[in-house]
Short mmCIF file of C-alpha atoms and ligand atoms in Angstrom, two decimals:
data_model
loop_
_atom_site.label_atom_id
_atom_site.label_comp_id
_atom_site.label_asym_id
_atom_site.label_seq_id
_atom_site.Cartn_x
_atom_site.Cartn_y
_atom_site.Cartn_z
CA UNK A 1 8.72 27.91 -60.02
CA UNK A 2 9.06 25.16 -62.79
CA UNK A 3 7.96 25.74 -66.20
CA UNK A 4 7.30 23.75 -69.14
CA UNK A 5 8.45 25.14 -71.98
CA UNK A 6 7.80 24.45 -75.55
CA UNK A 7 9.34 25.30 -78.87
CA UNK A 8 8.23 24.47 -82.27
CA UNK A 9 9.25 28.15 -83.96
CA UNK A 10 10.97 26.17 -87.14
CA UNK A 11 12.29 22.30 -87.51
CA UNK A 12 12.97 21.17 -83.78
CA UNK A 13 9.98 20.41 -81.85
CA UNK A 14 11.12 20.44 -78.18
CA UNK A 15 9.54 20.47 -74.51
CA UNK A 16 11.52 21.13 -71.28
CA UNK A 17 10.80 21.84 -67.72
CA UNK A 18 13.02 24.63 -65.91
CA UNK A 19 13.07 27.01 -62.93
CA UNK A 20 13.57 30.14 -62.26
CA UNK A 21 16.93 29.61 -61.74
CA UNK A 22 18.18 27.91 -65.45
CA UNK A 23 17.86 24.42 -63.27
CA UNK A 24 17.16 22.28 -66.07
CA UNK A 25 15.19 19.18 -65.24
CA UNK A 26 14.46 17.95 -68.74
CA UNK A 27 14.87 19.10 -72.40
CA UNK A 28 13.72 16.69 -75.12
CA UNK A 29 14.11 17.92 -78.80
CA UNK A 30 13.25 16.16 -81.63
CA UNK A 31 15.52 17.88 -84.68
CA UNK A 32 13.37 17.27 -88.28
CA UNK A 33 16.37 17.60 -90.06
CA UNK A 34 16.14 14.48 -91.72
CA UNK A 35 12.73 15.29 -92.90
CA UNK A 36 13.70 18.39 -94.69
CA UNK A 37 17.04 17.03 -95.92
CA UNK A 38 15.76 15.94 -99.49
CA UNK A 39 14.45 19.06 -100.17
CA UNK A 40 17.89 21.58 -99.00
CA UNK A 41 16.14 23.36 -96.62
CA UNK A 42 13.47 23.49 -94.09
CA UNK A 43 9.54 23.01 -95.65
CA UNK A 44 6.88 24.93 -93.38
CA UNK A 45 4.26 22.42 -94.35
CA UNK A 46 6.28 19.26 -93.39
CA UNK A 47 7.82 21.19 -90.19
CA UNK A 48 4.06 21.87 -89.14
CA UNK A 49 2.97 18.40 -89.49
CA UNK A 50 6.22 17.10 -88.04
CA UNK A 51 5.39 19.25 -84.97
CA UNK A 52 1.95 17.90 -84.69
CA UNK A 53 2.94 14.60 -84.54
CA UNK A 54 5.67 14.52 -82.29
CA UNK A 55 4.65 17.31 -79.71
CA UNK A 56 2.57 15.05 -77.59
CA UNK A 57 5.13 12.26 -76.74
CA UNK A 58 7.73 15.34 -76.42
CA UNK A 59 5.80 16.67 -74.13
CA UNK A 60 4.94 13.26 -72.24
CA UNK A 61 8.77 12.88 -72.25
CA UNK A 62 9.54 16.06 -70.76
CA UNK A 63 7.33 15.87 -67.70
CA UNK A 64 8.62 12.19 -67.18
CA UNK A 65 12.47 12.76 -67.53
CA UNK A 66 11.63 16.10 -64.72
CA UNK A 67 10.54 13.44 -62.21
CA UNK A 68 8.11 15.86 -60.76
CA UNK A 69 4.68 14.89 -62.65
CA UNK A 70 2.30 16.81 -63.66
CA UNK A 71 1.09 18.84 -60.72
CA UNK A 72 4.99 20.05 -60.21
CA UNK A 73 4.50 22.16 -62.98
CA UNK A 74 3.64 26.02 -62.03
CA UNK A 75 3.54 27.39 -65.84
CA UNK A 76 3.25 26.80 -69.45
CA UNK A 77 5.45 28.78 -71.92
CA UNK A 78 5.81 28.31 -75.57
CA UNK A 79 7.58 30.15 -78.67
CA UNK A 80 5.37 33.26 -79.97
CA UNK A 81 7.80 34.17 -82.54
CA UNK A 82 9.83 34.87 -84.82
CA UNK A 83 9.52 32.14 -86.49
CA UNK A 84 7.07 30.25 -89.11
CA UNK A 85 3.15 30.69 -88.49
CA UNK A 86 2.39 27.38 -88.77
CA UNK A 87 4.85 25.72 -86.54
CA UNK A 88 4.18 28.47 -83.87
CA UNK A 89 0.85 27.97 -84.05
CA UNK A 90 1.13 24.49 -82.87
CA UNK A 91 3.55 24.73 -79.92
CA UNK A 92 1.26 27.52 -79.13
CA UNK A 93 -2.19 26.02 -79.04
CA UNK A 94 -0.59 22.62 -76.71
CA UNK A 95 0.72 25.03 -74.82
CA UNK A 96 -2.85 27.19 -74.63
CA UNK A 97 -4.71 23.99 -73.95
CA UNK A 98 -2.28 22.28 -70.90
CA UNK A 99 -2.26 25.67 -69.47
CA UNK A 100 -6.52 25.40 -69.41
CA UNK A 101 -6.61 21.61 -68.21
CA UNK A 102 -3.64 22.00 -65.51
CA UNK A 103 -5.14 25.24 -64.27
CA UNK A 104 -2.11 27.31 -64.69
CA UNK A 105 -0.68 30.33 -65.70
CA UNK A 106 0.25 30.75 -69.40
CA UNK A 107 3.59 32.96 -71.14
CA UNK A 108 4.40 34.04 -74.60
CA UNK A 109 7.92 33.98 -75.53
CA UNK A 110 10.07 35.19 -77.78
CA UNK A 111 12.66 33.51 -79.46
CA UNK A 112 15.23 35.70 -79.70
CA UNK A 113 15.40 36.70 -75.99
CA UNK A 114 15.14 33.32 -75.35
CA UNK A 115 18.50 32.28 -77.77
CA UNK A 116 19.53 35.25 -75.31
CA UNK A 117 19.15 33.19 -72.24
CA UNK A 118 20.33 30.20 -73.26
CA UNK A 119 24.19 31.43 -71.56
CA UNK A 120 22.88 31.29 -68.46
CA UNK A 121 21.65 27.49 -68.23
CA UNK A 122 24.90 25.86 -68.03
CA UNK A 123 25.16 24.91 -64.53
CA UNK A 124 27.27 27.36 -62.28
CA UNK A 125 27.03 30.15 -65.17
CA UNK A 126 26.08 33.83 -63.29
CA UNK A 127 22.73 35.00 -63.56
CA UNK A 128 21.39 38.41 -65.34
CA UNK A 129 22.05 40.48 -61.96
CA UNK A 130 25.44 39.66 -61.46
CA UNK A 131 27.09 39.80 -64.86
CA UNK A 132 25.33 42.72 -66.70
CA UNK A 133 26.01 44.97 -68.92
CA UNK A 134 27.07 42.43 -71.39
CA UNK A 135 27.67 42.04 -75.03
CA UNK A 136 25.94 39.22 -76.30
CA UNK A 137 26.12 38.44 -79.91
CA UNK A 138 23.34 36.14 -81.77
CA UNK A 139 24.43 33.98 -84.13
CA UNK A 140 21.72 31.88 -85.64
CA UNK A 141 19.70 30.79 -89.12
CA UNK A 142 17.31 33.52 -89.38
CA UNK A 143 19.26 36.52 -87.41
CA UNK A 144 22.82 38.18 -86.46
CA UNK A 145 23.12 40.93 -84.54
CA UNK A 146 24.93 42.08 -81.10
CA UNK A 147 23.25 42.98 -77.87
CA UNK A 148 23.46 45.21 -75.17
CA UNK A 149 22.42 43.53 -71.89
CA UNK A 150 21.72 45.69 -69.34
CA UNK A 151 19.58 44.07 -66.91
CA UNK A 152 17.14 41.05 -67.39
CA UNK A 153 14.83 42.18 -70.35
CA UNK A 154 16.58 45.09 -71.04
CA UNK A 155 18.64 45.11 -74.45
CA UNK A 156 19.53 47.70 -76.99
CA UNK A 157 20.62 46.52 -80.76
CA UNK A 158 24.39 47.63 -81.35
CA UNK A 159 24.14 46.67 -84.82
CA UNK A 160 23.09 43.26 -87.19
CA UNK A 161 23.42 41.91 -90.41
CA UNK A 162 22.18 43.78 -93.22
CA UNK A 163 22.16 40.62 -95.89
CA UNK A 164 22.20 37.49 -94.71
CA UNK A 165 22.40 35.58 -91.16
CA UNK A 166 25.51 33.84 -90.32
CA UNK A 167 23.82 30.30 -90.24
CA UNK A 168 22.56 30.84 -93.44
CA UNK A 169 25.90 32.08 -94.81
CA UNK A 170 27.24 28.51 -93.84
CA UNK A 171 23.71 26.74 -95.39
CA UNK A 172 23.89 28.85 -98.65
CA UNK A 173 27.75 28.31 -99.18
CA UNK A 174 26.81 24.46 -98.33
CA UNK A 175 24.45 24.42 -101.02
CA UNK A 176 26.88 25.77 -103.57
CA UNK A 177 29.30 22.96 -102.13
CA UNK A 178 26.77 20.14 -102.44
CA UNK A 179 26.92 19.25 -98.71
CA UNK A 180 23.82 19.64 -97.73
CA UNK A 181 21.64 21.21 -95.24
CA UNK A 182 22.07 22.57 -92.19
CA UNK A 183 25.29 24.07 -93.64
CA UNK A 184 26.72 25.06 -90.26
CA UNK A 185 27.61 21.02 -89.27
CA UNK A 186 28.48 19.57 -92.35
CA UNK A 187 30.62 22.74 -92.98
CA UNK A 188 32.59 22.02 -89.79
CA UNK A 189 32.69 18.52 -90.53
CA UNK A 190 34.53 18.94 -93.94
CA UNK A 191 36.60 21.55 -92.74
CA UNK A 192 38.19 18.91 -90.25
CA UNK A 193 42.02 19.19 -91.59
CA UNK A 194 41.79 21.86 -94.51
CA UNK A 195 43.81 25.09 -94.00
CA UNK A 196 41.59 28.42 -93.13
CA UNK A 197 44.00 30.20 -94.16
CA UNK A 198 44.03 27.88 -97.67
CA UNK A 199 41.76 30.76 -100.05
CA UNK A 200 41.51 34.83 -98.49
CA UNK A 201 38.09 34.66 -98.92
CA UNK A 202 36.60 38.23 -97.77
CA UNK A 203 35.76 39.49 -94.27
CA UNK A 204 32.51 41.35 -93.72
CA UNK A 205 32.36 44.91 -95.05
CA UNK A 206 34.59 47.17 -96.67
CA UNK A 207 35.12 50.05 -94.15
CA UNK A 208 37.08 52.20 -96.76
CA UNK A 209 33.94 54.42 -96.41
CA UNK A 210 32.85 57.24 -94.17
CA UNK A 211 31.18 55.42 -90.96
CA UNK A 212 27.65 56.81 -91.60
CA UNK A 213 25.64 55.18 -89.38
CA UNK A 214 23.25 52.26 -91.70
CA UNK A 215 19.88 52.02 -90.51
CA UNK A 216 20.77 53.83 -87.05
CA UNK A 217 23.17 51.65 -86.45
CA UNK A 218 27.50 52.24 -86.25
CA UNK A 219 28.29 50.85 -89.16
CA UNK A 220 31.77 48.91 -87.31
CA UNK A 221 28.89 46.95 -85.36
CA UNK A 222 27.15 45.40 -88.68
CA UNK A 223 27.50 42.14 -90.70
CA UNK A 224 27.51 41.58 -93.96
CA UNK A 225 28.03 37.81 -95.56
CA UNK A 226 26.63 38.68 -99.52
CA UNK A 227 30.64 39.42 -100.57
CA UNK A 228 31.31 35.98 -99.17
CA UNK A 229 28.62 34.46 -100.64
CA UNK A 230 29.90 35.94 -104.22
CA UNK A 231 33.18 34.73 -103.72
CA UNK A 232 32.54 31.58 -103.06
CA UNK A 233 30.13 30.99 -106.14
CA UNK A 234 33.08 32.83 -108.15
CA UNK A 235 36.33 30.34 -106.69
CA UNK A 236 33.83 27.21 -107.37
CA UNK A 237 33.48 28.68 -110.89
CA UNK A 238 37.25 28.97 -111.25
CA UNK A 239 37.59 25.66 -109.66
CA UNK A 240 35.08 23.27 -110.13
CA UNK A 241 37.17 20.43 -109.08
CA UNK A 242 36.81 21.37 -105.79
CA UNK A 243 33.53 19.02 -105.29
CA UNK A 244 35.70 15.66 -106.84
CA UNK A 245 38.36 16.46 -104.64
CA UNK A 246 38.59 16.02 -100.99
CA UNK A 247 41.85 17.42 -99.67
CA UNK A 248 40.68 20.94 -101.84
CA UNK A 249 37.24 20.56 -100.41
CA UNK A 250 38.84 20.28 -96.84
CA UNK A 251 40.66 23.59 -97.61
CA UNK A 252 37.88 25.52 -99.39
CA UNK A 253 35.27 24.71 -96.49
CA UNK A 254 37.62 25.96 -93.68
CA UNK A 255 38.32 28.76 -95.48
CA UNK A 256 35.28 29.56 -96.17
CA UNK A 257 33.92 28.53 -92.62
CA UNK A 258 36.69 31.43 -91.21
CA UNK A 259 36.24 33.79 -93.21
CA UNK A 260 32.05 33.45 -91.78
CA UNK A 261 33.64 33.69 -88.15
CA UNK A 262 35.79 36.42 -88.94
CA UNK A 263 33.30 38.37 -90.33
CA UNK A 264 31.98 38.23 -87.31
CA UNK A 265 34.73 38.84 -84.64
CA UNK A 266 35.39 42.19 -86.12
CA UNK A 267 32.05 43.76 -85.01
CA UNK A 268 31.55 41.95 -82.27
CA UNK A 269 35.50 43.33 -81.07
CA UNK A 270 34.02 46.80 -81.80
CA UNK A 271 31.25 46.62 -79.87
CA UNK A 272 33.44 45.05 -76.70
CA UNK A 273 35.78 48.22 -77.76
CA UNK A 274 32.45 50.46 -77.31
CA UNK A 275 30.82 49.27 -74.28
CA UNK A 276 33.42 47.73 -72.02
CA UNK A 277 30.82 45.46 -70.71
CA UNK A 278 31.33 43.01 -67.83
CA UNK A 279 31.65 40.17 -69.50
CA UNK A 280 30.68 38.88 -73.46
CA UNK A 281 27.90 35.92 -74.24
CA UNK A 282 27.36 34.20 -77.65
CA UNK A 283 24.46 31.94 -78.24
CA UNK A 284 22.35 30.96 -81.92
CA UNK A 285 23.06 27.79 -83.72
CA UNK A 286 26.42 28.81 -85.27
CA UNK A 287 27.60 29.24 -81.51
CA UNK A 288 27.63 25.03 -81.94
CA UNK A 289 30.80 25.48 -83.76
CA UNK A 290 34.08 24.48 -82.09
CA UNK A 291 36.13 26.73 -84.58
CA UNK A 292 34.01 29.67 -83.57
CA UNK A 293 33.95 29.03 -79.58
CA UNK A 294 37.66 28.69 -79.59
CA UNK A 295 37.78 32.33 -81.48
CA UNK A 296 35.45 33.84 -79.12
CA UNK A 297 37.55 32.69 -75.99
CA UNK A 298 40.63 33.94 -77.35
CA UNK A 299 38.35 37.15 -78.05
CA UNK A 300 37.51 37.81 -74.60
CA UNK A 301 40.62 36.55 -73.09
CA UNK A 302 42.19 39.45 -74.98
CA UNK A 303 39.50 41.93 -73.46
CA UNK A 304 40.31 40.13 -70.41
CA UNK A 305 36.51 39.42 -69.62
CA UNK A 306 34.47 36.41 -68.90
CA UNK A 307 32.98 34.31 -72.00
CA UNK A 308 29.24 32.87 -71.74
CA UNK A 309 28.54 30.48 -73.80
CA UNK A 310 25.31 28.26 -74.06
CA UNK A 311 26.48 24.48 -74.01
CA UNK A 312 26.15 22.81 -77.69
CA UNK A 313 22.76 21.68 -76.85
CA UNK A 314 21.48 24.53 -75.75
CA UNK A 315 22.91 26.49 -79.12
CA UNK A 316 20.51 25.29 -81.72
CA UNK A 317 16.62 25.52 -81.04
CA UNK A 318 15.52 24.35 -77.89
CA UNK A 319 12.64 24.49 -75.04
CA UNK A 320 15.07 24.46 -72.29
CA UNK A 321 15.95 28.34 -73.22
CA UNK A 322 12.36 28.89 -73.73
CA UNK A 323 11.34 27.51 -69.91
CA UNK A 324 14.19 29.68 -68.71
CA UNK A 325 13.28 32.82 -69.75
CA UNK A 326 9.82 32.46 -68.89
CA UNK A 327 10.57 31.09 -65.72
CA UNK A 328 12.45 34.15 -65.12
CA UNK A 329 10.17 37.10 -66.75
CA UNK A 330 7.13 35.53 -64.05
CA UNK A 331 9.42 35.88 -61.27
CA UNK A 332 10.78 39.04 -61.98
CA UNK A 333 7.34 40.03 -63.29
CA UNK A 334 4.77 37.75 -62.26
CA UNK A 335 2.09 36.60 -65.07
CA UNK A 336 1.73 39.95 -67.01
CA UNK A 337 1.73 39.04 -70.37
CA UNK A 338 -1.66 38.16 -72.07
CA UNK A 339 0.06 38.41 -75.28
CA UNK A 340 -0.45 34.67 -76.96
CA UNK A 341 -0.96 35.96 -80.72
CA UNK A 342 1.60 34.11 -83.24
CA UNK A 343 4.38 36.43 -84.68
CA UNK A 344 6.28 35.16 -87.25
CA UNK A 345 8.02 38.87 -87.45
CA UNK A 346 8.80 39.65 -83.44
CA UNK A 347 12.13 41.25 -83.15
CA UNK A 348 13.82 41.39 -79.97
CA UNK A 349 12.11 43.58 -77.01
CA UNK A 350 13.59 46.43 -76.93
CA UNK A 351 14.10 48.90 -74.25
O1 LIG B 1 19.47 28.82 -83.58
P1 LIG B 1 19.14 27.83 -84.64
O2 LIG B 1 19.01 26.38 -84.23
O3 LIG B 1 17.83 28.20 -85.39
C1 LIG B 1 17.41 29.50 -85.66
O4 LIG B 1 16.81 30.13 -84.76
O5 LIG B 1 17.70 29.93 -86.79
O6 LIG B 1 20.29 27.98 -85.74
C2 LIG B 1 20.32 27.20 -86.90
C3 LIG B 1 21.59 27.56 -87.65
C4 LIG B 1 21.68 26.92 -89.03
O7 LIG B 1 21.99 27.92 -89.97
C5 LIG B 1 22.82 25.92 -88.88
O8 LIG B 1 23.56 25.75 -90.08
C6 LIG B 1 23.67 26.56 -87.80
O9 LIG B 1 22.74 27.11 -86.91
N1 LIG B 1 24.48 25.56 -87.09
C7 LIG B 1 25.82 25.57 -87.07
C8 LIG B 1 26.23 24.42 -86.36
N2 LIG B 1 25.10 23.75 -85.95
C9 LIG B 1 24.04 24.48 -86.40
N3 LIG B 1 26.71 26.43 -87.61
C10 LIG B 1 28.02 26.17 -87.44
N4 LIG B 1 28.48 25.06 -86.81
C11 LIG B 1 27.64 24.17 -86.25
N5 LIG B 1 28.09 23.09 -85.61
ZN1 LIG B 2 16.62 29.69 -82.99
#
């Protein structure tokens, strides 16, 4: 079954045709970074507007590059949510109206479970069935959490951030740098050659307390980046050279970038510690990072368990994950789901 998928949840408007089994025949995203740039941050009314006008050539490009036209396609998908209203809308109504004039079946997706199933489209990666349970943890703008996978659309939450996301840790503390937006590249970029070991900037939580669970969840399985955050607006107080001067700007951004991915190792260590699954995934934008990946592998090398990770293109938003998932919900489930409504709040299915 090949599906054309379609994502316009927030600033990348993409289209991409995939079956069943993560076989990805074409993924074309065009990233609007550039068009939010000026402003530090993403703009729902230009991202809406960008995703009007370059859905339809995405989408031309996406059957094209598949090489099997038109009539090869067996479903539409697009992004339901989270994400912003007006960009979902968009993907969603293409998607709503090629379903109606190719005569075929329709899917909502959401784009958390489909950041999810982005580790299993790199070619000769395991599928669902033979790799489950595993711990997957999400890394991206808008969300952080870790995942139980149990089975193909069956997840519990282990725990997630209870501040900020990890992305936006790296686009807030890029901000305070004057780097930019996104903050996760241009982070990793300046960090080339500075010392992470340069400023102890802090590591998640304080655990000096009882663990009470927070919010139902083990409090050794949640995030927290606001402490960072703090620290880093306090050091660039204390030093405001650090903007005029390169090598300290080297050191304060790989610092700062570690002491993000450490924050994160520790739960996500506690959570392998807790479940002993069969193997641990880690997908989201900040899973882009090369500093981060070669963490994670020395992670699970340790726990002496496979690592899935999405390939860098299929890290930050993309319709390739969105096909796949589909594709794989209609085969496992046929065309159930009449649910098409835009929700800028979904959370991840739970079971
Ligand atoms: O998954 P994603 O594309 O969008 C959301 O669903 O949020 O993630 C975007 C996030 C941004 O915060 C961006 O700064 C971060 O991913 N990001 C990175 C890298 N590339 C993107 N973070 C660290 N290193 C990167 N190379
Ligand atoms: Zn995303």
């Amino acid at each position: 079954m090949n599906v054309l998928g379609i994502e316009t949840s927030c600033d990348e408007t993409s289209a991409a045709v995939v079956n069943e089994q993560g076989r990805v025949f074409s993924n074309v995203v065009y990233t609007q970074i550039a068009r939010h740039q000026p402003y530090g941050g993403v703009v729902p009314e230009i991202a809406s507007r960008c995703h009007v006008e370059a859905l339809p050539d995405i989408l031309r490009r996406a059957v094209d590059e598949a090489g099997l036209g038109w009539e090869g396609i067996d479903a539409v998908a697009a992004t339901r949510g989270p994400g912003l209203v007006s960009s979902l809308l968009i993907g969603l109504t293409a998607a709503r109206s090629l379903a109606l004039r190719l005569d075929r079946p329709l899917l909502g997706v959401n784009h958390l479970e489909a950041h999810l199933y982005s580790i299993f489209l790199t070619p000769g990666a395991p599928q669902p069935a033979d790799i489950c349970p595993l711990v997957i943890l999400l890394v991206s703008g808008g969300h952080t959490c870790l995942v139980r996978m149990e089975a193909s659309g069956d997840y519990t939450l282990l725990g997630q951030t209870l501040d900020d996301a990890a992305g936006e840790a790296l686009d807030k503390g890029a901000k305070l740098l004057g780097l930019g937006y996104p903050g996760g590249p241009v982070i990793e970029k300046s960090a080339i050659g500075g010392s992470p070991s340069a400023i102890a900037f802090p590591r998640g939580m304080k655990l000096n307390q009882p663990n009470t669970p927070i919010d139902g969840f083990d409090r050794k399985l949640c995030f927290s980046f606001s402490g960072l955050k703090t620290a880093l607006l306090y050091y660039l107080k204390a030093h405001p050279e650090t903007t005029t001067s390169p090598e300290q700007m080297r050191d304060v951004t790989a610092s700062y970038q570690e002491a993000v991915f450490d924050s994160l190792l520790g739960p996500a260590e506690a959570a392998l510690k807790k479940v002993h699954p069969r193997a641990f995934g880690c997908a989201g934008g900040v899973a882009r990072n090369a500093r981060l990946r070669d963490k994670l592998n020395r992670l699970a090398k340790r726990f002496h368990i496979p690592l899935l990770l999405a390939a860098p293109e299929y890290c930050t938003d993309n319709a390739a994950m969105v096909a796949a998932l589909a594709a794989a919900r209609a085969a496992r489930d046929g065309f159930t789901d009449a649910s098409l409504e835009a929700q800028p709040n979904l959370s991840l299915p739970l079971a």
